[in-house]
XYZ file of C-alpha atoms in Angstrom:
627
model
C -18.697 16.701 18.147
C -20.682 17.664 21.158
C -21.224 21.597 21.298
C -18.952 21.940 17.936
C -16.336 23.362 19.620
C -13.042 24.435 17.912
C -15.156 23.803 14.583
C -14.797 26.419 11.823
C -17.704 28.288 10.377
C -20.114 26.614 8.268
C -18.973 26.414 4.246
C -20.139 29.779 2.365
C -22.402 30.040 0.420
C -20.000 30.351 -2.914
C -20.613 28.657 -5.744
C -17.490 27.322 -6.697
C -16.386 23.694 -6.561
C -14.463 22.477 -3.252
C -11.665 21.415 -4.827
C -7.910 23.502 -4.526
C -4.550 22.537 -4.927
C -1.568 23.403 -2.631
C 0.205 25.654 -4.828
C 3.487 24.269 -4.540
C 2.774 20.792 -5.786
C 1.026 21.803 -8.558
C 3.960 24.484 -9.750
C 6.117 21.415 -9.664
C 4.074 19.361 -11.897
C 3.945 16.002 -10.499
C 2.241 13.815 -12.352
C -0.552 11.469 -10.737
C -0.179 7.727 -12.087
C -3.609 5.729 -11.850
C -1.801 2.659 -11.358
C 1.760 3.342 -9.476
C 2.359 3.515 -5.684
C 2.735 6.923 -4.520
C 5.375 8.516 -2.359
C 4.427 10.591 0.612
C 3.108 13.840 -0.487
C 0.847 16.938 0.444
C -3.149 16.515 0.812
C -6.044 17.984 -1.460
C -6.681 21.015 0.026
C -10.107 22.009 0.229
C -11.038 25.756 0.845
C -13.511 26.787 3.839
C -13.918 30.215 2.423
C -13.483 31.833 -1.333
C -11.170 34.558 0.228
C -9.558 32.622 3.330
C -8.128 29.623 4.544
C -9.078 26.967 7.251
C -7.764 28.779 10.676
C -7.035 25.372 12.849
C -5.057 22.090 11.847
C -6.897 19.248 11.029
C -5.141 15.911 11.086
C -1.691 17.923 10.974
C -2.306 20.015 7.883
C 0.795 20.826 5.810
C 1.438 23.897 4.115
C -0.362 27.247 3.395
C -3.421 26.802 0.677
C -2.604 28.845 -2.359
C -3.847 28.642 -5.974
C -4.788 26.085 -7.967
C -3.554 24.070 -10.955
C -6.688 22.070 -11.645
C -5.715 20.923 -14.986
C -6.001 17.168 -15.649
C -2.746 15.434 -15.303
C -1.653 17.591 -12.291
C -1.271 15.906 -8.755
C -3.249 18.112 -6.432
C -1.219 18.166 -3.394
C -0.199 14.415 -3.398
C -3.733 13.237 -4.412
C -4.385 11.392 -7.783
C -6.249 12.958 -10.619
C -5.918 10.670 -13.240
C -4.206 11.998 -16.442
C -7.623 11.483 -18.525
C -6.173 10.197 -21.885
C -8.987 8.827 -24.378
C -9.924 5.696 -23.685
C -8.189 2.643 -24.824
C -10.304 1.378 -27.601
C -10.083 -2.293 -27.474
C -13.634 -3.128 -28.300
C -12.497 -4.718 -31.385
C -10.457 -7.268 -29.881
C -12.149 -10.540 -29.023
C -12.753 -10.915 -25.276
C -12.470 -14.001 -22.944
C -15.577 -15.299 -21.844
C -16.309 -14.286 -18.209
C -18.429 -17.302 -17.695
C -17.672 -21.177 -16.672
C -17.253 -23.449 -19.595
C -20.582 -25.310 -19.140
C -22.818 -21.922 -19.323
C -20.649 -20.505 -22.532
C -21.025 -23.752 -24.032
C -24.897 -23.850 -23.266
C -25.572 -20.358 -24.292
C -23.576 -21.003 -27.547
C -25.771 -23.862 -28.273
C -28.653 -21.858 -27.918
C -27.901 -19.687 -30.403
C -26.166 -22.022 -32.719
C -23.321 -20.224 -32.946
C -19.543 -19.603 -31.693
C -17.810 -17.155 -29.916
C -19.012 -14.030 -32.081
C -22.161 -14.792 -31.528
C -21.731 -14.911 -27.800
C -19.885 -11.570 -27.618
C -22.520 -10.232 -29.700
C -25.026 -11.626 -26.857
C -23.212 -9.369 -24.365
C -23.041 -6.556 -26.031
C -26.682 -6.532 -25.834
C -26.850 -6.259 -22.497
C -28.070 -2.774 -20.779
C -28.221 -0.894 -23.731
C -25.212 1.990 -23.768
C -26.745 5.520 -23.881
C -25.585 6.400 -27.220
C -27.326 3.565 -28.524
C -30.559 4.851 -27.545
C -30.436 8.022 -29.401
C -28.627 11.726 -29.512
C -27.693 12.431 -25.727
C -29.764 9.114 -24.562
C -32.861 9.823 -26.454
C -35.437 7.264 -24.878
C -32.864 5.722 -22.168
C -35.071 5.603 -18.894
C -32.912 7.024 -16.761
C -30.894 9.725 -19.096
C -33.729 11.078 -21.388
C -32.857 14.412 -23.846
C -33.268 17.283 -21.822
C -35.409 19.298 -20.474
C -37.372 16.236 -19.346
C -40.921 16.119 -18.366
C -42.586 13.544 -16.124
C -45.732 14.151 -17.737
C -44.509 12.533 -20.695
C -44.231 9.230 -19.291
C -46.976 9.336 -16.784
C -49.785 8.025 -19.262
C -47.304 5.180 -20.138
C -46.612 4.331 -16.466
C -50.289 4.759 -15.518
C -51.445 2.068 -17.824
C -48.872 -0.288 -17.322
C -50.817 -3.019 -15.124
C -47.836 -4.937 -14.011
C -45.964 -1.659 -13.058
C -49.154 -0.633 -11.115
C -49.257 -3.884 -9.540
C -45.179 -4.913 -8.597
C -44.697 -1.597 -7.554
C -47.535 -0.346 -5.521
C -47.580 -4.032 -3.900
C -44.172 -3.791 -2.848
C -43.506 -0.512 -1.895
C -46.620 -0.715 0.617
C -44.873 -3.966 1.680
C -41.587 -2.255 2.535
C -43.013 0.417 4.257
C -45.362 -1.767 6.910
C -41.855 -3.304 7.084
C -39.979 -0.264 7.783
C -42.495 1.035 10.315
C -42.833 -2.462 12.548
C -38.988 -2.847 12.790
C -38.670 0.871 13.780
C -41.315 0.692 16.358
C -40.025 -2.727 17.631
C -36.444 -1.249 17.764
C -36.969 2.745 18.981
C -40.671 2.526 20.280
C -41.461 6.399 21.150
C -37.787 7.486 20.700
C -37.908 7.008 17.166
C -38.111 10.567 16.442
C -35.174 11.422 18.410
C -33.222 9.216 16.865
C -34.023 10.574 13.420
C -33.284 13.822 14.952
C -29.992 13.116 15.964
C -29.206 11.480 12.840
C -30.010 14.634 11.153
C -27.781 16.886 13.163
C -25.122 14.541 12.444
C -25.705 14.733 8.740
C -25.978 18.487 8.941
C -23.193 18.682 11.128
C -21.101 16.799 8.774
C -22.118 18.906 5.653
C -21.353 22.262 7.262
C -17.801 21.135 7.713
C -17.503 18.720 5.026
C -14.346 19.708 3.786
C -12.594 19.362 7.030
C -13.662 15.758 7.381
C -12.635 15.011 3.603
C -9.340 16.566 4.327
C -9.267 14.494 7.447
C -10.415 11.081 5.369
C -7.819 11.947 2.702
C -5.201 12.110 5.077
C -5.756 8.765 6.787
C -7.147 6.697 3.428
C -3.475 7.836 2.107
C -1.851 6.753 5.085
C -2.948 3.140 4.587
C -2.094 2.925 1.229
C -5.525 4.218 -0.456
C -4.854 5.677 -3.859
C -7.352 8.798 -4.114
C -8.781 10.542 -7.121
C -11.151 13.462 -7.504
C -13.928 13.557 -9.869
C -15.106 17.251 -10.667
C -17.757 15.848 -13.327
C -19.361 12.763 -14.415
C -17.055 12.906 -17.701
C -14.016 13.027 -15.266
C -15.328 9.973 -13.238
C -15.232 7.952 -16.239
C -12.145 9.066 -17.555
C -10.355 8.285 -14.344
C -11.724 4.441 -13.871
C -11.174 3.829 -17.093
C -7.376 4.933 -16.827
C -7.082 2.778 -13.776
C -8.694 -0.216 -15.708
C -6.047 0.190 -18.643
C -2.913 0.990 -15.905
C -4.057 -2.625 -14.358
C -4.363 -3.949 -17.756
C -7.890 -5.153 -16.519
C -10.195 -6.782 -19.473
C -12.751 -8.322 -17.001
C -14.484 -6.268 -13.944
C -17.166 -7.061 -11.844
C -19.249 -4.346 -10.023
C -21.396 -3.935 -7.295
C -24.760 -2.229 -6.911
C -23.925 1.639 -6.633
C -25.861 4.712 -7.779
C -22.970 6.833 -8.394
C -21.954 4.516 -11.025
C -25.081 4.568 -12.203
C -24.924 8.314 -11.904
C -21.857 8.869 -14.288
C -22.872 5.979 -16.757
C -19.962 4.250 -16.038
C -20.718 1.065 -17.362
C -20.640 2.335 -21.147
C -17.368 4.125 -20.615
C -15.876 0.539 -19.877
C -17.408 -1.304 -22.319
C -16.346 1.290 -25.299
C -12.801 0.703 -23.784
C -12.890 -2.881 -23.950
C -13.406 -3.604 -20.620
C -16.474 -6.226 -20.090
C -18.599 -5.267 -17.266
C -21.050 -7.722 -15.036
C -23.293 -6.451 -12.564
C -23.285 -8.725 -9.642
C -26.258 -7.402 -7.460
C -28.867 -9.853 -8.465
C -31.261 -7.248 -9.073
C -28.828 -5.409 -11.416
C -27.802 -8.585 -12.938
C -31.191 -9.526 -14.304
C -31.403 -5.791 -15.634
C -28.442 -5.661 -17.404
C -29.266 -9.128 -19.166
C -32.435 -7.558 -20.224
C -30.994 -4.351 -21.283
C -33.362 -2.504 -19.033
C -32.290 -0.056 -16.096
C -33.282 0.364 -12.229
C -36.491 1.857 -11.005
C -35.652 2.073 -7.316
C -32.760 3.181 -5.259
C -32.662 0.007 -3.204
C -34.792 -2.425 -5.236
C -33.226 -2.132 -8.461
C -35.903 -4.466 -10.390
C -38.917 -3.603 -8.322
C -40.681 -3.587 -11.403
C -40.206 -7.045 -12.741
C -41.258 -10.107 -11.251
C -39.559 -14.133 -11.096
C -41.699 -15.031 -14.479
C -39.490 -11.888 -16.361
C -36.060 -13.605 -14.874
C -37.053 -17.082 -16.093
C -37.159 -15.858 -19.482
C -34.180 -13.221 -19.435
C -32.039 -16.633 -18.384
C -34.024 -18.526 -20.808
C -32.994 -16.094 -23.838
C -29.463 -14.869 -22.527
C -28.029 -17.752 -20.844
C -29.607 -20.623 -22.502
C -30.998 -22.300 -19.652
C -34.403 -23.777 -19.580
C -37.217 -21.384 -18.445
C -38.135 -21.738 -15.043
C -40.083 -19.424 -12.678
C -39.147 -20.942 -9.121
C -36.808 -18.872 -6.692
C -34.195 -21.416 -5.738
C -33.508 -22.261 -9.466
C -33.236 -18.837 -10.678
C -30.925 -18.323 -7.830
C -28.947 -21.159 -8.075
C -28.308 -20.170 -12.160
C -27.537 -16.758 -10.895
C -25.021 -18.118 -8.685
C -23.231 -20.171 -11.340
C -22.989 -17.150 -13.357
C -21.733 -14.800 -10.867
C -19.419 -17.044 -9.064
C -17.714 -17.720 -12.535
C -17.462 -13.778 -13.107
C -15.962 -13.394 -9.807
C -13.078 -15.933 -10.480
C -12.232 -14.510 -13.535
C -12.346 -10.802 -12.993
C -9.307 -8.259 -12.505
C -10.846 -5.001 -11.685
C -13.883 -4.712 -9.261
C -16.049 -1.551 -8.687
C -18.028 -0.588 -5.593
C -19.707 2.276 -4.108
C -19.747 3.173 -0.675
C -22.452 3.874 1.555
C -20.080 5.737 3.960
C -16.548 7.062 3.962
C -15.205 7.216 7.854
C -13.080 10.478 8.080
C -11.238 9.205 11.402
C -10.182 5.997 9.974
C -9.923 6.567 6.304
C -12.543 3.827 5.457
C -14.988 2.786 2.704
C -17.875 1.115 3.981
C -20.637 -0.498 1.907
C -23.308 -2.742 3.058
C -25.529 -5.572 1.036
C -27.382 -8.494 1.758
C -25.837 -10.934 -1.070
C -22.381 -11.080 -0.331
C -21.593 -9.714 -3.743
C -20.024 -6.439 -2.319
C -17.455 -8.015 -0.535
C -16.505 -10.746 -3.380
C -16.525 -7.714 -5.781
C -14.126 -5.716 -3.041
C -11.670 -8.702 -2.513
C -11.390 -10.807 -5.553
C -10.128 -9.146 -7.940
C -6.764 -7.592 -7.633
C -7.550 -4.355 -8.451
C -10.623 -2.516 -6.840
C -12.101 0.551 -7.398
C -14.679 2.752 -5.137
C -16.603 5.400 -6.823
C -18.217 7.679 -3.857
C -20.119 10.691 -3.547
C -18.326 13.443 -1.245
C -21.311 13.610 0.570
C -20.848 10.041 1.861
C -18.314 11.533 4.391
C -19.054 10.717 8.250
C -16.787 11.796 11.323
C -15.915 8.526 13.009
C -17.002 4.987 13.911
C -19.550 6.010 16.380
C -21.246 8.178 13.640
C -20.978 4.695 11.121
C -22.635 2.836 14.282
C -25.697 5.215 14.312
C -26.188 5.246 10.610
C -25.826 1.514 9.545
C -28.559 0.760 12.063
C -30.713 3.602 10.452
C -30.030 2.776 6.675
C -30.666 -1.074 7.251
C -33.849 -0.649 9.389
C -35.269 2.059 7.110
C -34.435 0.777 3.594
C -34.874 -3.446 4.312
C -36.411 -3.443 7.810
C -33.396 -5.393 8.838
C -31.419 -4.860 12.128
C -28.707 -4.817 10.219
C -27.638 -5.756 6.372
C -26.350 -9.334 5.938
C -22.300 -8.253 5.095
C -21.446 -4.997 6.394
C -17.752 -4.414 4.635
C -15.247 -1.704 5.787
C -12.078 -1.581 3.988
C -9.162 0.605 4.980
C -6.734 0.496 2.513
C -5.550 -2.502 -0.105
C -4.171 -5.664 1.615
C -1.626 -5.484 3.740
C 1.487 -8.128 3.918
C 0.130 -11.327 5.988
C -3.378 -10.787 5.304
C -5.447 -13.338 3.804
C -7.507 -11.678 1.415
C -8.621 -7.979 0.085
C -7.476 -6.088 -3.336
C -3.835 -5.644 -4.115
C -4.800 -1.783 -4.864
C -7.584 0.385 -3.609
C -8.512 3.329 -5.716
C -10.976 5.431 -4.098
C -12.267 8.489 -6.629
C -14.470 11.294 -4.924
C -17.143 11.965 -7.213
C -17.962 16.093 -6.919
C -20.305 16.244 -10.303
C -22.904 19.208 -8.631
C -22.630 18.274 -5.565
C -20.130 21.293 -4.155
C -22.787 23.897 -6.032
C -25.422 21.918 -4.158
C -23.846 22.422 -0.840
C -23.333 25.775 -1.442
C -26.867 26.364 -1.742
C -28.582 27.721 1.621
C -32.123 26.499 0.957
C -31.464 22.915 -0.691
C -28.445 21.736 0.913
C -30.113 19.704 3.012
C -30.727 17.074 0.324
C -27.172 15.998 0.848
C -27.937 14.302 3.875
C -29.693 11.317 2.020
C -28.369 8.118 2.835
C -29.947 6.309 -0.614
C -32.160 4.246 1.982
C -35.559 4.486 -0.143
C -37.580 4.898 2.589
C -39.174 8.149 0.771
C -40.091 6.349 -2.410
C -41.635 3.491 -0.657
C -43.866 6.001 1.383
C -44.696 7.803 -1.509
C -48.079 7.806 -3.237
C -46.380 9.411 -6.501
C -43.670 6.903 -6.590
C -46.036 4.102 -6.111
C -48.035 5.182 -9.354
C -45.404 6.381 -11.462
C -42.876 4.188 -10.951
C -38.836 4.921 -11.438
C -38.080 5.274 -14.834
C -41.069 7.994 -15.595
C -38.388 10.706 -13.437
C -36.138 9.940 -16.052
C -33.548 10.317 -13.547
C -31.066 7.702 -11.809
C -32.876 8.940 -8.676
C -36.480 8.478 -8.549
C -39.147 9.514 -6.071
C -39.281 12.826 -3.522
C -35.446 12.688 -3.024
C -35.071 12.429 -6.616
C -37.514 15.283 -7.399
C -35.529 17.306 -5.200
C -32.078 16.083 -5.943
C -31.790 15.806 -9.783
C -32.925 19.049 -10.504
C -30.337 20.154 -8.081
C -27.530 18.591 -9.721
C -28.620 18.670 -13.392
C -30.395 22.458 -12.878
C -33.718 23.882 -12.477
C -34.739 23.842 -16.266
C -33.605 20.616 -16.816
C -36.383 18.466 -15.087
C -39.122 21.038 -14.534
C -41.693 19.665 -13.375
C -40.246 17.064 -10.703
C -40.889 19.424 -8.022
C -44.436 18.846 -8.677
C -44.488 15.143 -8.324
C -45.800 15.402 -5.091
C -49.042 15.511 -3.246
C -46.993 17.414 -0.470
C -48.848 15.009 2.251
C -45.367 14.583 4.189
C -45.108 11.026 4.256
C -41.364 11.138 2.848
C -40.691 13.234 5.682
C -42.183 11.319 8.142
C -40.008 8.299 7.482
C -36.801 9.867 6.434
C -34.087 8.324 8.728
C -31.837 11.987 8.454
C -34.839 13.566 9.229
C -34.748 15.472 5.758
C -37.836 17.866 5.568
C -38.278 16.786 1.453
C -41.982 18.706 1.096
C -40.257 21.925 2.177
C -37.392 21.797 -0.192
C -39.944 20.670 -2.732
C -41.946 23.971 -2.430
C -38.357 25.471 -2.264
C -37.951 24.727 -5.815
C -41.211 25.611 -7.019
C -40.571 29.121 -5.364
C -37.347 29.609 -7.383
C -39.403 28.674 -10.519
C -42.177 31.331 -10.011
C -39.017 33.721 -9.158
C -37.290 32.739 -12.479
C -40.472 32.625 -14.575
C -40.183 29.090 -15.375
C -43.511 27.912 -15.127
C -45.911 27.551 -18.345
C -47.618 30.854 -19.996
C -51.101 28.880 -19.115
C -50.054 28.249 -15.649
C -48.983 32.155 -15.171
C -52.174 33.224 -16.699
C -54.610 31.680 -14.502
C -52.916 32.676 -11.460
C -52.991 36.281 -12.619
C -56.871 35.981 -13.504
C -57.430 34.153 -9.979
C -55.642 37.181 -8.451
C -57.418 39.573 -10.272
C -60.855 37.900 -9.611
C -59.889 38.027 -5.748
C -59.222 41.774 -6.147
C -62.987 42.317 -7.703
C -65.625 40.883 -4.920
C -68.040 41.082 -7.995
C -65.905 38.990 -10.096
C -64.973 36.340 -7.761
C -68.642 35.712 -7.017
C -69.462 35.480 -10.296
C -66.581 33.074 -11.022
C -67.773 30.863 -7.689
C -71.800 30.448 -9.398
C -70.302 29.794 -12.857
C -67.894 26.799 -11.404
C -70.752 25.642 -8.945
C -73.435 25.635 -11.964
C -70.832 23.512 -14.250
C -69.919 20.968 -11.402
C -73.341 20.676 -10.164
C -74.851 20.020 -13.878
C -71.851 16.657 -14.069
C -72.312 15.238 -10.624
C -74.253 11.627 -10.564
C -77.169 10.477 -8.568
C -74.919 9.724 -5.576
C -73.496 13.618 -5.666
C -70.149 12.657 -6.988
C -68.221 14.033 -10.256
C -66.934 10.947 -12.524
C -65.799 13.095 -15.183
C -65.269 16.328 -14.819
C -64.474 19.368 -17.737
C -61.158 21.049 -18.914
C -57.999 20.327 -16.904
C -59.845 18.681 -14.037
C -60.875 15.856 -16.374
C -57.557 14.262 -15.451
C -57.906 14.321 -11.944
C -61.244 12.611 -12.355
C -60.034 9.706 -14.423
C -58.645 8.100 -11.055
C -60.801 9.531 -8.261
C -64.529 10.993 -8.013
C -64.702 14.754 -7.144
C -67.810 16.037 -4.392
C -70.082 17.647 -6.419
C -70.427 21.787 -4.805
C -72.936 22.319 -1.950
C -76.346 23.929 -3.340
C -75.463 27.485 -2.028
C -71.801 28.738 -1.078
C -71.021 29.269 3.187
C -71.481 32.990 2.624
C -75.298 32.532 1.608
C -76.031 30.150 4.197
C -73.802 32.121 7.074
C -76.332 35.307 5.909
C -79.444 33.591 6.415
C -78.298 31.030 9.817
C -74.781 32.534 10.829
C -75.498 34.406 13.915
C -78.890 32.399 14.920
C -77.225 29.070 14.024
C -73.720 29.796 15.744
C -75.158 31.167 18.842
C -77.380 28.036 19.005
C -74.673 26.028 18.644
C -72.565 28.069 21.326
C -75.427 27.157 23.575
C -75.437 23.439 23.141
C -72.110 23.235 23.231
C -72.222 24.797 26.572
C -74.943 22.984 28.093
C -72.807 19.520 26.825
C -69.828 20.739 28.360
C -71.092 21.610 31.697
């Protein structure tokens, strides 16, 4: 990668999707069956330019790039797009239990009913988006748009448990990250972050070439590759894979991409019982709740809440003992692993040079999900590509240190294709669904494309004072915190989340902790600048700014407004010189902090009276001390 020699120029700033098909393959109309093995075929073609093609060969490219036939059901240059037929509606059938017999009997006795009651209880796990109202009204992560964080803030600020748990946990994790970074990198931490940022930027600049290389290598090793342009495509493709595999029971590792596309709802609607296997996600699923942190999904709950959820949903005696709760979850999840015929994971990285999918977990559930069922599906964003194993070594170390304060995650699993003859474990079929869902559009944005460098470590959430107070659900997005305030409007549209770019103090803490050196404050300011240029700010705010600009142009008006403000604020100051309750819009500011009262006279008055004489005396005194 040094010097970038021989690499084509950066992706143009067009708005079109990356995906283009090979004209010949599309013209022949070969079908892309999700479950059937594929013979040799041409790879997915990825345009470098809207009017041109990649000039040099990457991984032995096939014929020239041509027009696209992107209709669902066509094979795109040998890469599978699912036929995307309607989901198999088997939800009315009686489904077998995933759980072991002892746990099942206990749960049924608890409710005083048989299998029907147990199935109903399973249906109460994390409520589908549709159950929350039209378009997900009221859902923590999928609200009616446009969504305003300010509408959920009062509830979050009034929640004493959320304030204690989120604030305390994020401070602890931020301190752990800082200690591990200092111990590992010392004074060189900044250089490592810059190197990782340059690597991520280089990969984005040449994303199509690395995607093409990854697809070549993955297909050569037996991986079946699918492309999802939208969240709807992703849901349909995965449901079709499950249908082809005759899967009725699915285990799922923690994945932000699957949350992003609301995959669980689609699987349940298709009759595929889905169990989250990450401990935090599993507890949230039992509670019908949603994650509120990228790395620590149940950061807003404590072990007492876990005990109550287990008692209510699993029919076990209440306990808040950590080891007892872990043992209960272990028994439930191991039973699920033993009976599942489909495993779904995300992917922390896709290694272009080997066609590998990499996931890192601390509980071992990711490895079990990837190897125990016959069929595995990995849903991975196209922004997760990295060039080679050397880059993986750097990124894995940074990811662990900045997300959980560890030198490395306990389990780092690298899968290059399905299980081969003679191998002891692994899925018999490996499907990888490459998710776009707005990422191509974001990549074409010259100002904001750096947000795609994010490796989902969660460090910016732990460092952010706004997230510590608001929690994750107030953002109304799968991606909360500073990175969510940038990424969510970028993927969903500026008008969908109008106030997220303002959910920041611009203190810069998020930039200082980012392992890939994303300047998040600058990206948030860029979002704000666009809102102003597109006149997306409220009329009241525009009026205030116009009046302020008018007063600055007229000296007498500016001085008059200052006198009026000073008089009003000083009247409200207490004996200590602080304002405990300010009037008007400033009232919300003083609900959580005191505002210093203005000085008795403005600086310009002091300067007129003492300025020259005082400045001369200070210079003389300073000179004497220095001398």
